[in-house]
Amino acid sequence: LDGKVEAIIIPVSRKEQPEWIIRYIKPKYVSFVYTNLGVSKNATKELIKEYKDSIKFNLTEEDVDQEKLMITDADDPKHTKRRVKNFIEEYLNKGIEKHKIFVDTTGGKVTMSIGAFQAAEETEVSSIYIVGKGDKGLIDPEVRDSGYPIYLNEKK
């Protein structure tokens, strides 16, 4: 995916997988789909703080504190689908070509991954999943080879 991804939408469960994407896929734009479940909100805020000088995020740390654009019903895939479709539309309105917009489906609850995948399909953008190769299948953002992306559906 080197050089192919200009913008990506990432559901956040924990910090490691989104950070791996930021470090090794190197998108210019990132939209986070986060919740108040587990560490999702804090991980989102930490990632923005750490990478705000090199990535254009859809949120600020203050936005996350105020729960702006937060998924309030992680069990409803339609909620995530609507949010992801809105992010895709924002990227298209910025002039980003559709084939350079990607939706990650790795993080978040399964229902969020389904909603994100549906949004990608309906808007005809590529969707990916990050496969963990580290201990117990976990991804270590410090180690490039601890994960690798696979296409769920590649759009050209």
Tab-separated table of N, CA and C in Angstrom:
chain	number	residue	atom	x	y	z
A	1	LEU	N	0.815	-1.216	0.000
A	1	LEU	CA	0.000	0.000	0.000
A	1	LEU	C	0.850	1.267	0.000
A	2	ASP	N	2.173	1.106	-0.059
A	2	ASP	CA	3.046	2.277	-0.041
A	2	ASP	C	2.650	3.274	-1.129
A	3	GLY	N	2.365	4.496	-0.711
A	3	GLY	CA	2.031	5.554	-1.645
A	3	GLY	C	0.620	5.516	-2.196
A	4	LYS	N	-0.144	4.485	-1.900
A	4	LYS	CA	-1.501	4.374	-2.433
A	4	LYS	C	-2.540	5.067	-1.564
A	5	VAL	N	-2.263	5.196	-0.270
A	5	VAL	CA	-3.258	5.671	0.689
A	5	VAL	C	-3.011	7.139	1.013
A	6	GLU	N	-3.920	7.985	0.572
A	6	GLU	CA	-3.837	9.403	0.945
A	6	GLU	C	-4.684	9.672	2.189
A	7	ALA	N	-5.826	9.016	2.263
A	7	ALA	CA	-6.741	9.223	3.392
A	7	ALA	C	-7.272	7.875	3.858
A	8	ILE	N	-7.404	7.738	5.176
A	8	ILE	CA	-7.902	6.476	5.723
A	8	ILE	C	-8.812	6.749	6.913
A	9	ILE	N	-9.799	5.904	7.058
A	9	ILE	CA	-10.728	5.957	8.184
A	9	ILE	C	-10.436	4.727	9.036
A	10	ILE	N	-10.201	4.956	10.343
A	10	ILE	CA	-9.739	3.882	11.222
A	10	ILE	C	-10.624	3.775	12.459
A	11	PRO	N	-11.336	2.663	12.634
A	11	PRO	CA	-12.005	2.412	13.916
A	11	PRO	C	-10.945	2.109	14.980
A	12	VAL	N	-11.124	2.686	16.163
A	12	VAL	CA	-10.114	2.559	17.213
A	12	VAL	C	-10.643	1.747	18.387
A	13	SER	N	-9.923	0.673	18.701
A	13	SER	CA	-10.144	-0.069	19.942
A	13	SER	C	-9.034	0.301	20.909
A	14	ARG	N	-7.798	0.070	20.429
A	14	ARG	CA	-6.592	0.373	21.197
A	14	ARG	C	-5.658	1.180	20.307
A	15	LYS	N	-4.561	1.615	20.855
A	15	LYS	CA	-3.634	2.502	20.145
A	15	LYS	C	-2.757	1.785	19.114
A	16	GLU	N	-2.411	0.534	19.365
A	16	GLU	CA	-1.369	-0.128	18.587
A	16	GLU	C	-1.677	-0.246	17.096
A	17	GLN	N	-2.833	-0.739	16.755
A	17	GLN	CA	-3.151	-0.972	15.345
A	17	GLN	C	-3.263	0.335	14.554
A	18	PRO	N	-3.970	1.368	15.048
A	18	PRO	CA	-3.976	2.630	14.295
A	18	PRO	C	-2.578	3.241	14.169
A	19	GLU	N	-1.773	3.094	15.226
A	19	GLU	CA	-0.416	3.639	15.161
A	19	GLU	C	0.405	2.893	14.118
A	20	TRP	N	0.230	1.584	14.009
A	20	TRP	CA	0.922	0.812	12.983
A	20	TRP	C	0.558	1.349	11.597
A	21	ILE	N	-0.716	1.622	11.380
A	21	ILE	CA	-1.167	2.167	10.089
A	21	ILE	C	-0.501	3.515	9.820
A	22	ILE	N	-0.500	4.383	10.817
A	22	ILE	CA	0.090	5.710	10.648
A	22	ILE	C	1.582	5.599	10.317
A	23	ARG	N	2.284	4.744	11.027
A	23	ARG	CA	3.729	4.618	10.835
A	23	ARG	C	4.118	3.983	9.500
A	24	TYR	N	3.390	2.953	9.082
A	24	TYR	CA	3.870	2.167	7.954
A	24	TYR	C	3.063	2.333	6.664
A	25	ILE	N	1.827	2.720	6.753
A	25	ILE	CA	1.053	2.994	5.542
A	25	ILE	C	1.192	4.463	5.158
A	26	LYS	N	1.435	5.309	6.154
A	26	LYS	CA	1.752	6.729	5.972
A	26	LYS	C	0.683	7.532	5.231
A	27	PRO	N	-0.544	7.527	5.722
A	27	PRO	CA	-1.566	8.364	5.095
A	27	PRO	C	-1.319	9.841	5.416
A	28	LYS	N	-1.871	10.716	4.592
A	28	LYS	CA	-1.794	12.155	4.867
A	28	LYS	C	-2.947	12.596	5.760
A	29	TYR	N	-4.094	11.938	5.584
A	29	TYR	CA	-5.305	12.274	6.328
A	29	TYR	C	-5.808	11.040	7.070
A	30	VAL	N	-6.251	11.247	8.314
A	30	VAL	CA	-6.803	10.153	9.109
A	30	VAL	C	-8.079	10.621	9.799
A	31	SER	N	-9.125	9.839	9.654
A	31	SER	CA	-10.358	10.039	10.415
A	31	SER	C	-10.505	8.862	11.358
A	32	PHE	N	-10.709	9.175	12.630
A	32	PHE	CA	-10.884	8.122	13.627
A	32	PHE	C	-12.355	7.899	13.927
A	33	VAL	N	-12.721	6.639	14.082
A	33	VAL	CA	-14.042	6.231	14.531
A	33	VAL	C	-13.815	5.654	15.924
A	34	TYR	N	-14.280	6.373	16.943
A	34	TYR	CA	-13.979	5.980	18.316
A	34	TYR	C	-15.243	5.955	19.165
A	35	THR	N	-15.125	5.327	20.328
A	35	THR	CA	-16.241	5.213	21.269
A	35	THR	C	-15.738	5.564	22.668
A	36	ASN	N	-16.648	5.497	23.639
A	36	ASN	CA	-16.221	5.670	25.032
A	36	ASN	C	-16.040	4.313	25.711
A	37	LEU	N	-15.985	3.248	24.923
A	37	LEU	CA	-15.772	1.905	25.450
A	37	LEU	C	-14.284	1.624	25.597
A	38	GLY	N	-13.910	0.966	26.665
A	38	GLY	CA	-12.515	0.586	26.860
A	38	GLY	C	-11.592	1.786	26.785
A	39	VAL	N	-10.511	1.644	26.010
A	39	VAL	CA	-9.526	2.717	25.884
A	39	VAL	C	-9.631	3.460	24.555
A	40	SER	N	-10.689	3.227	23.802
A	40	SER	CA	-10.841	3.817	22.477
A	40	SER	C	-10.665	5.337	22.491
A	41	LYS	N	-11.372	6.009	23.375
A	41	LYS	CA	-11.328	7.476	23.428
A	41	LYS	C	-9.924	7.969	23.784
A	42	ASN	N	-9.317	7.384	24.814
A	42	ASN	CA	-7.973	7.801	25.228
A	42	ASN	C	-6.935	7.479	24.159
A	43	ALA	N	-7.064	6.337	23.508
A	43	ALA	CA	-6.126	5.971	22.449
A	43	ALA	C	-6.222	6.959	21.294
A	44	THR	N	-7.432	7.349	20.946
A	44	THR	CA	-7.641	8.327	19.870
A	44	THR	C	-6.950	9.640	20.216
A	45	LYS	N	-7.170	10.095	21.424
A	45	LYS	CA	-6.573	11.354	21.874
A	45	LYS	C	-5.042	11.273	21.871
A	46	GLU	N	-4.488	10.167	22.351
A	46	GLU	CA	-3.032	9.986	22.374
A	46	GLU	C	-2.444	10.002	20.962
A	47	LEU	N	-3.106	9.338	20.033
A	47	LEU	CA	-2.611	9.291	18.660
A	47	LEU	C	-2.620	10.677	18.023
A	48	ILE	N	-3.667	11.433	18.259
A	48	ILE	CA	-3.741	12.792	17.715
A	48	ILE	C	-2.610	13.640	18.290
A	49	LYS	N	-2.428	13.548	19.592
A	49	LYS	CA	-1.371	14.322	20.251
A	49	LYS	C	0.002	13.968	19.686
A	50	GLU	N	0.256	12.683	19.517
A	50	GLU	CA	1.571	12.213	19.086
A	50	GLU	C	1.875	12.505	17.623
A	51	TYR	N	0.857	12.484	16.758
A	51	TYR	CA	1.111	12.575	15.313
A	51	TYR	C	0.514	13.821	14.652
A	52	LYS	N	0.032	14.786	15.431
A	52	LYS	CA	-0.650	15.948	14.840
A	52	LYS	C	0.259	16.815	13.972
A	53	ASP	N	1.555	16.707	14.141
A	53	ASP	CA	2.469	17.506	13.317
A	53	ASP	C	2.729	16.883	11.951
A	54	SER	N	2.385	15.606	11.778
A	54	SER	CA	2.670	14.947	10.506
A	54	SER	C	1.422	14.434	9.787
A	55	ILE	N	0.275	14.394	10.475
A	55	ILE	CA	-0.969	13.861	9.902
A	55	ILE	C	-2.067	14.914	10.055
A	56	LYS	N	-2.939	14.989	9.063
A	56	LYS	CA	-4.116	15.852	9.168
A	56	LYS	C	-5.266	14.984	9.676
A	57	PHE	N	-5.641	15.206	10.926
A	57	PHE	CA	-6.716	14.439	11.547
A	57	PHE	C	-8.047	15.143	11.393
A	58	ASN	N	-9.127	14.369	11.480
A	58	ASN	CA	-10.470	14.943	11.429
A	58	ASN	C	-10.875	15.527	12.775
A	59	LEU	N	-10.099	15.244	13.804
A	59	LEU	CA	-10.418	15.692	15.159
A	59	LEU	C	-9.184	16.296	15.822
A	60	THR	N	-9.439	17.121	16.840
A	60	THR	CA	-8.376	17.609	17.710
A	60	THR	C	-8.501	16.889	19.052
A	61	GLU	N	-7.513	17.070	19.893
A	61	GLU	CA	-7.595	16.496	21.240
A	61	GLU	C	-8.813	17.049	21.978
A	62	GLU	N	-9.079	18.338	21.794
A	62	GLU	CA	-10.233	18.964	22.442
A	62	GLU	C	-11.547	18.378	21.923
A	63	ASP	N	-11.602	18.099	20.627
A	63	ASP	CA	-12.799	17.467	20.050
A	63	ASP	C	-13.080	16.130	20.733
A	64	VAL	N	-12.028	15.360	20.947
A	64	VAL	CA	-12.201	14.050	21.588
A	64	VAL	C	-12.648	14.235	23.038
A	65	ASP	N	-12.062	15.207	23.740
A	65	ASP	CA	-12.499	15.502	25.109
A	65	ASP	C	-13.993	15.814	25.156
A	66	GLN	N	-14.465	16.518	24.117
A	66	GLN	CA	-15.880	16.905	24.045
A	66	GLN	C	-16.740	15.834	23.374
A	67	GLU	N	-16.102	14.703	23.027
A	67	GLU	CA	-16.771	13.559	22.403
A	67	GLU	C	-17.415	13.895	21.056
A	68	LYS	N	-16.792	14.824	20.347
A	68	LYS	CA	-17.267	15.208	19.020
A	68	LYS	C	-17.121	14.024	18.061
A	69	LEU	N	-18.136	13.761	17.290
A	69	LEU	CA	-18.173	12.695	16.284
A	69	LEU	C	-17.961	11.299	16.861
A	70	MET	N	-18.132	11.149	18.156
A	70	MET	CA	-17.957	9.848	18.799
A	70	MET	C	-19.131	8.926	18.447
A	71	ILE	N	-18.843	7.664	18.260
A	71	ILE	CA	-19.884	6.660	18.049
A	71	ILE	C	-20.531	6.388	19.408
A	72	THR	N	-21.796	6.709	19.527
A	72	THR	CA	-22.481	6.533	20.806
A	72	THR	C	-23.171	5.182	20.918
A	73	ASP	N	-23.388	4.518	19.791
A	73	ASP	CA	-23.979	3.182	19.829
A	73	ASP	C	-23.124	2.245	18.985
A	74	ALA	N	-22.091	1.704	19.616
A	74	ALA	CA	-21.151	0.832	18.905
A	74	ALA	C	-21.792	-0.478	18.466
A	75	ASP	N	-22.958	-0.809	19.018
A	75	ASP	CA	-23.635	-2.056	18.651
A	75	ASP	C	-24.531	-1.905	17.431
A	76	ASP	N	-24.664	-0.689	16.915
A	76	ASP	CA	-25.501	-0.444	15.740
A	76	ASP	C	-24.598	-0.165	14.542
A	77	PRO	N	-24.453	-1.131	13.632
A	77	PRO	CA	-23.563	-0.916	12.484
A	77	PRO	C	-23.995	0.259	11.609
A	78	LYS	N	-25.294	0.592	11.631
A	78	LYS	CA	-25.774	1.720	10.817
A	78	LYS	C	-25.172	3.040	11.288
A	79	HIS	N	-24.941	3.163	12.590
A	79	HIS	CA	-24.351	4.389	13.129
A	79	HIS	C	-22.929	4.574	12.585
A	80	THR	N	-22.135	3.523	12.654
A	80	THR	CA	-20.774	3.589	12.127
A	80	THR	C	-20.790	3.788	10.621
A	81	LYS	N	-21.672	3.107	9.932
A	81	LYS	CA	-21.757	3.233	8.474
A	81	LYS	C	-22.020	4.684	8.067
A	82	ARG	N	-22.965	5.328	8.738
A	82	ARG	CA	-23.266	6.738	8.428
A	82	ARG	C	-22.052	7.621	8.678
A	83	ARG	N	-21.392	7.408	9.809
A	83	ARG	CA	-20.236	8.231	10.165
A	83	ARG	C	-19.119	8.051	9.149
A	84	VAL	N	-18.826	6.804	8.784
A	84	VAL	CA	-17.752	6.528	7.828
A	84	VAL	C	-18.099	7.111	6.459
A	85	LYS	N	-19.341	6.991	6.038
A	85	LYS	CA	-19.754	7.580	4.757
A	85	LYS	C	-19.556	9.095	4.769
A	86	ASN	N	-19.844	9.729	5.897
A	86	ASN	CA	-19.634	11.182	6.018
A	86	ASN	C	-18.153	11.523	5.870
A	87	PHE	N	-17.291	10.720	6.505
A	87	PHE	CA	-15.853	10.976	6.392
A	87	PHE	C	-15.380	10.802	4.949
A	88	ILE	N	-15.861	9.777	4.272
A	88	ILE	CA	-15.497	9.556	2.868
A	88	ILE	C	-15.936	10.752	2.026
A	89	GLU	N	-17.150	11.210	2.251
A	89	GLU	CA	-17.674	12.368	1.512
A	89	GLU	C	-16.813	13.613	1.753
A	90	GLU	N	-16.371	13.806	2.995
A	90	GLU	CA	-15.492	14.943	3.301
A	90	GLU	C	-14.188	14.845	2.521
A	91	TYR	N	-13.623	13.650	2.433
A	91	TYR	CA	-12.392	13.480	1.679
A	91	TYR	C	-12.611	13.744	0.187
A	92	LEU	N	-13.700	13.251	-0.343
A	92	LEU	CA	-14.008	13.501	-1.753
A	92	LEU	C	-14.178	14.993	-2.002
A	93	ASN	N	-14.825	15.685	-1.082
A	93	ASN	CA	-15.007	17.139	-1.210
A	93	ASN	C	-13.692	17.902	-1.124
A	94	LYS	N	-12.681	17.328	-0.494
A	94	LYS	CA	-11.345	17.937	-0.442
A	94	LYS	C	-10.582	17.697	-1.736
A	95	GLY	N	-11.146	16.895	-2.618
A	95	GLY	CA	-10.491	16.605	-3.887
A	95	GLY	C	-9.629	15.353	-3.869
A	96	ILE	N	-9.733	14.562	-2.809
A	96	ILE	CA	-8.966	13.318	-2.753
A	96	ILE	C	-9.647	12.296	-3.662
A	97	GLU	N	-8.866	11.695	-4.515
A	97	GLU	CA	-9.414	10.726	-5.455
A	97	GLU	C	-9.903	9.480	-4.722
A	98	LYS	N	-11.010	8.935	-5.200
A	98	LYS	CA	-11.657	7.797	-4.540
A	98	LYS	C	-10.707	6.615	-4.352
A	99	HIS	N	-9.852	6.355	-5.323
A	99	HIS	CA	-8.948	5.205	-5.215
A	99	HIS	C	-7.823	5.418	-4.196
A	100	LYS	N	-7.724	6.631	-3.626
A	100	LYS	CA	-6.716	6.911	-2.600
A	100	LYS	C	-7.330	7.019	-1.204
A	101	ILE	N	-8.630	6.720	-1.106
A	101	ILE	CA	-9.336	6.705	0.177
A	101	ILE	C	-9.531	5.247	0.578
A	102	PHE	N	-9.177	4.931	1.812
A	102	PHE	CA	-9.276	3.565	2.318
A	102	PHE	C	-10.044	3.546	3.632
A	103	VAL	N	-10.715	2.437	3.875
A	103	VAL	CA	-11.393	2.204	5.150
A	103	VAL	C	-10.760	0.981	5.783
A	104	ASP	N	-10.244	1.168	7.010
A	104	ASP	CA	-9.709	0.051	7.770
A	104	ASP	C	-10.859	-0.566	8.560
A	105	THR	N	-10.869	-1.863	8.675
A	105	THR	CA	-11.953	-2.535	9.401
A	105	THR	C	-11.436	-3.353	10.576
A	106	THR	N	-10.208	-3.095	10.990
A	106	THR	CA	-9.572	-3.934	11.999
A	106	THR	C	-10.081	-3.645	13.409
A	107	GLY	N	-10.107	-2.383	13.798
A	107	GLY	CA	-10.424	-2.016	15.176
A	107	GLY	C	-11.904	-1.829	15.426
A	108	GLY	N	-12.232	-1.478	16.668
A	108	GLY	CA	-13.622	-1.285	17.062
A	108	GLY	C	-14.311	-2.617	17.308
A	109	LYS	N	-15.565	-2.528	17.671
A	109	LYS	CA	-16.360	-3.745	17.841
A	109	LYS	C	-16.672	-4.344	16.466
A	110	VAL	N	-17.018	-5.598	16.441
A	110	VAL	CA	-17.339	-6.265	15.177
A	110	VAL	C	-18.443	-5.511	14.437
A	111	THR	N	-19.438	-5.036	15.168
A	111	THR	CA	-20.530	-4.293	14.524
A	111	THR	C	-20.024	-3.009	13.873
A	112	MET	N	-19.007	-2.393	14.464
A	112	MET	CA	-18.412	-1.196	13.862
A	112	MET	C	-17.658	-1.562	12.588
A	113	SER	N	-16.932	-2.678	12.622
A	113	SER	CA	-16.206	-3.135	11.433
A	113	SER	C	-17.172	-3.418	10.287
A	114	ILE	N	-18.303	-4.019	10.614
A	114	ILE	CA	-19.314	-4.301	9.589
A	114	ILE	C	-19.844	-3.002	8.990
A	115	GLY	N	-20.167	-2.047	9.843
A	115	GLY	CA	-20.659	-0.753	9.358
A	115	GLY	C	-19.628	-0.040	8.499
A	116	ALA	N	-18.363	-0.080	8.920
A	116	ALA	CA	-17.295	0.557	8.151
A	116	ALA	C	-17.142	-0.123	6.784
A	117	PHE	N	-17.180	-1.451	6.777
A	117	PHE	CA	-17.074	-2.191	5.521
A	117	PHE	C	-18.241	-1.852	4.594
A	118	GLN	N	-19.455	-1.805	5.133
A	118	GLN	CA	-20.624	-1.463	4.313
A	118	GLN	C	-20.475	-0.074	3.703
A	119	ALA	N	-19.974	0.879	4.480
A	119	ALA	CA	-19.780	2.238	3.962
A	119	ALA	C	-18.770	2.231	2.816
A	120	ALA	N	-17.688	1.480	2.984
A	120	ALA	CA	-16.687	1.393	1.920
A	120	ALA	C	-17.286	0.793	0.654
A	121	GLU	N	-18.055	-0.271	0.822
A	121	GLU	CA	-18.679	-0.917	-0.332
A	121	GLU	C	-19.647	0.023	-1.046
A	122	GLU	N	-20.492	0.691	-0.276
A	122	GLU	CA	-21.520	1.553	-0.878
A	122	GLU	C	-20.934	2.788	-1.546
A	123	THR	N	-19.768	3.228	-1.103
A	123	THR	CA	-19.139	4.398	-1.710
A	123	THR	C	-18.022	4.019	-2.672
A	124	GLU	N	-17.797	2.712	-2.805
A	124	GLU	CA	-16.822	2.158	-3.741
A	124	GLU	C	-15.396	2.619	-3.456
A	125	VAL	N	-15.012	2.565	-2.160
A	125	VAL	CA	-13.616	2.788	-1.797
A	125	VAL	C	-13.052	1.471	-1.262
A	126	SER	N	-11.748	1.346	-1.277
A	126	SER	CA	-11.091	0.113	-0.838
A	126	SER	C	-11.196	-0.054	0.669
A	127	SER	N	-11.298	-1.307	1.084
A	127	SER	CA	-11.306	-1.624	2.506
A	127	SER	C	-10.173	-2.597	2.790
A	128	ILE	N	-9.565	-2.416	3.977
A	128	ILE	CA	-8.440	-3.264	4.361
A	128	ILE	C	-8.637	-3.787	5.778
A	129	TYR	N	-7.845	-4.779	6.094
A	129	TYR	CA	-7.783	-5.347	7.438
A	129	TYR	C	-6.302	-5.562	7.743
A	130	ILE	N	-5.883	-5.209	8.959
A	130	ILE	CA	-4.485	-5.404	9.342
A	130	ILE	C	-4.379	-6.722	10.107
A	131	VAL	N	-3.610	-7.647	9.571
A	131	VAL	CA	-3.401	-8.951	10.187
A	131	VAL	C	-2.207	-8.847	11.130
A	132	GLY	N	-2.425	-9.231	12.386
A	132	GLY	CA	-1.342	-9.207	13.361
A	132	GLY	C	-0.529	-10.481	13.326
A	133	LYS	N	0.788	-10.335	13.316
A	133	LYS	CA	1.689	-11.491	13.305
A	133	LYS	C	2.491	-11.592	14.590
A	134	GLY	N	2.313	-10.644	15.490
A	134	GLY	CA	3.081	-10.662	16.730
A	134	GLY	C	2.565	-11.724	17.686
A	135	ASP	N	3.045	-11.678	18.923
A	135	ASP	CA	2.585	-12.617	19.946
A	135	ASP	C	1.069	-12.575	20.054
A	136	LYS	N	0.448	-13.735	19.993
A	136	LYS	CA	-1.013	-13.865	20.090
A	136	LYS	C	-1.742	-13.044	19.021
A	137	GLY	N	-1.091	-12.814	17.895
A	137	GLY	CA	-1.716	-12.080	16.800
A	137	GLY	C	-1.788	-10.585	17.011
A	138	LEU	N	-1.081	-10.077	18.005
A	138	LEU	CA	-1.128	-8.644	18.287
A	138	LEU	C	-0.143	-7.883	17.411
A	139	ILE	N	-0.466	-6.623	17.184
A	139	ILE	CA	0.367	-5.752	16.365
A	139	ILE	C	1.188	-4.864	17.293
A	140	ASP	N	2.474	-4.769	16.989
A	140	ASP	CA	3.374	-3.892	17.730
A	140	ASP	C	3.761	-2.749	16.798
A	141	PRO	N	3.348	-1.515	17.113
A	141	PRO	CA	3.644	-0.406	16.208
A	141	PRO	C	5.132	-0.115	16.059
A	142	GLU	N	5.941	-0.657	16.953
A	142	GLU	CA	7.398	-0.474	16.867
A	142	GLU	C	8.032	-1.437	15.859
A	143	VAL	N	7.268	-2.456	15.453
A	143	VAL	CA	7.819	-3.509	14.584
A	143	VAL	C	6.967	-3.623	13.323
A	144	ARG	N	7.510	-3.194	12.214
A	144	ARG	CA	6.756	-3.227	10.958
A	144	ARG	C	6.251	-4.627	10.627
A	145	ASP	N	7.092	-5.638	10.841
A	145	ASP	CA	6.720	-7.005	10.484
A	145	ASP	C	5.740	-7.657	11.455
A	146	SER	N	5.247	-6.919	12.443
A	146	SER	CA	4.276	-7.508	13.371
A	146	SER	C	2.865	-7.486	12.782
A	147	GLY	N	2.712	-6.886	11.608
A	147	GLY	CA	1.413	-6.855	10.949
A	147	GLY	C	1.583	-6.637	9.459
A	148	TYR	N	0.511	-6.892	8.748
A	148	TYR	CA	0.499	-6.589	7.324
A	148	TYR	C	-0.943	-6.379	6.879
A	149	PRO	N	-1.138	-5.469	5.915
A	149	PRO	CA	-2.497	-5.190	5.448
A	149	PRO	C	-2.933	-6.164	4.363
A	150	ILE	N	-4.203	-6.512	4.394
A	150	ILE	CA	-4.795	-7.273	3.293
A	150	ILE	C	-6.014	-6.494	2.805
A	151	TYR	N	-6.268	-6.590	1.533
A	151	TYR	CA	-7.476	-5.977	0.977
A	151	TYR	C	-8.666	-6.856	1.295
A	152	LEU	N	-9.732	-6.262	1.780
A	152	LEU	CA	-11.007	-6.955	1.820
A	152	LEU	C	-11.696	-6.763	0.489
A	153	ASN	N	-11.528	-5.564	-0.037
A	153	ASN	CA	-12.056	-5.261	-1.360
A	153	ASN	C	-11.265	-4.109	-1.929
A	154	GLU	N	-10.522	-4.374	-2.995
A	154	GLU	CA	-9.710	-3.342	-3.626
A	154	GLU	C	-10.495	-2.700	-4.749
A	155	LYS	N	-10.626	-1.380	-4.657
A	155	LYS	CA	-11.297	-0.606	-5.708
A	155	LYS	C	-10.234	0.140	-6.482
A	156	LYS	N	-10.392	0.202	-7.753
A	156	LYS	CA	-9.396	0.876	-8.587
A	156	LYS	C	-9.922	2.200	-9.103
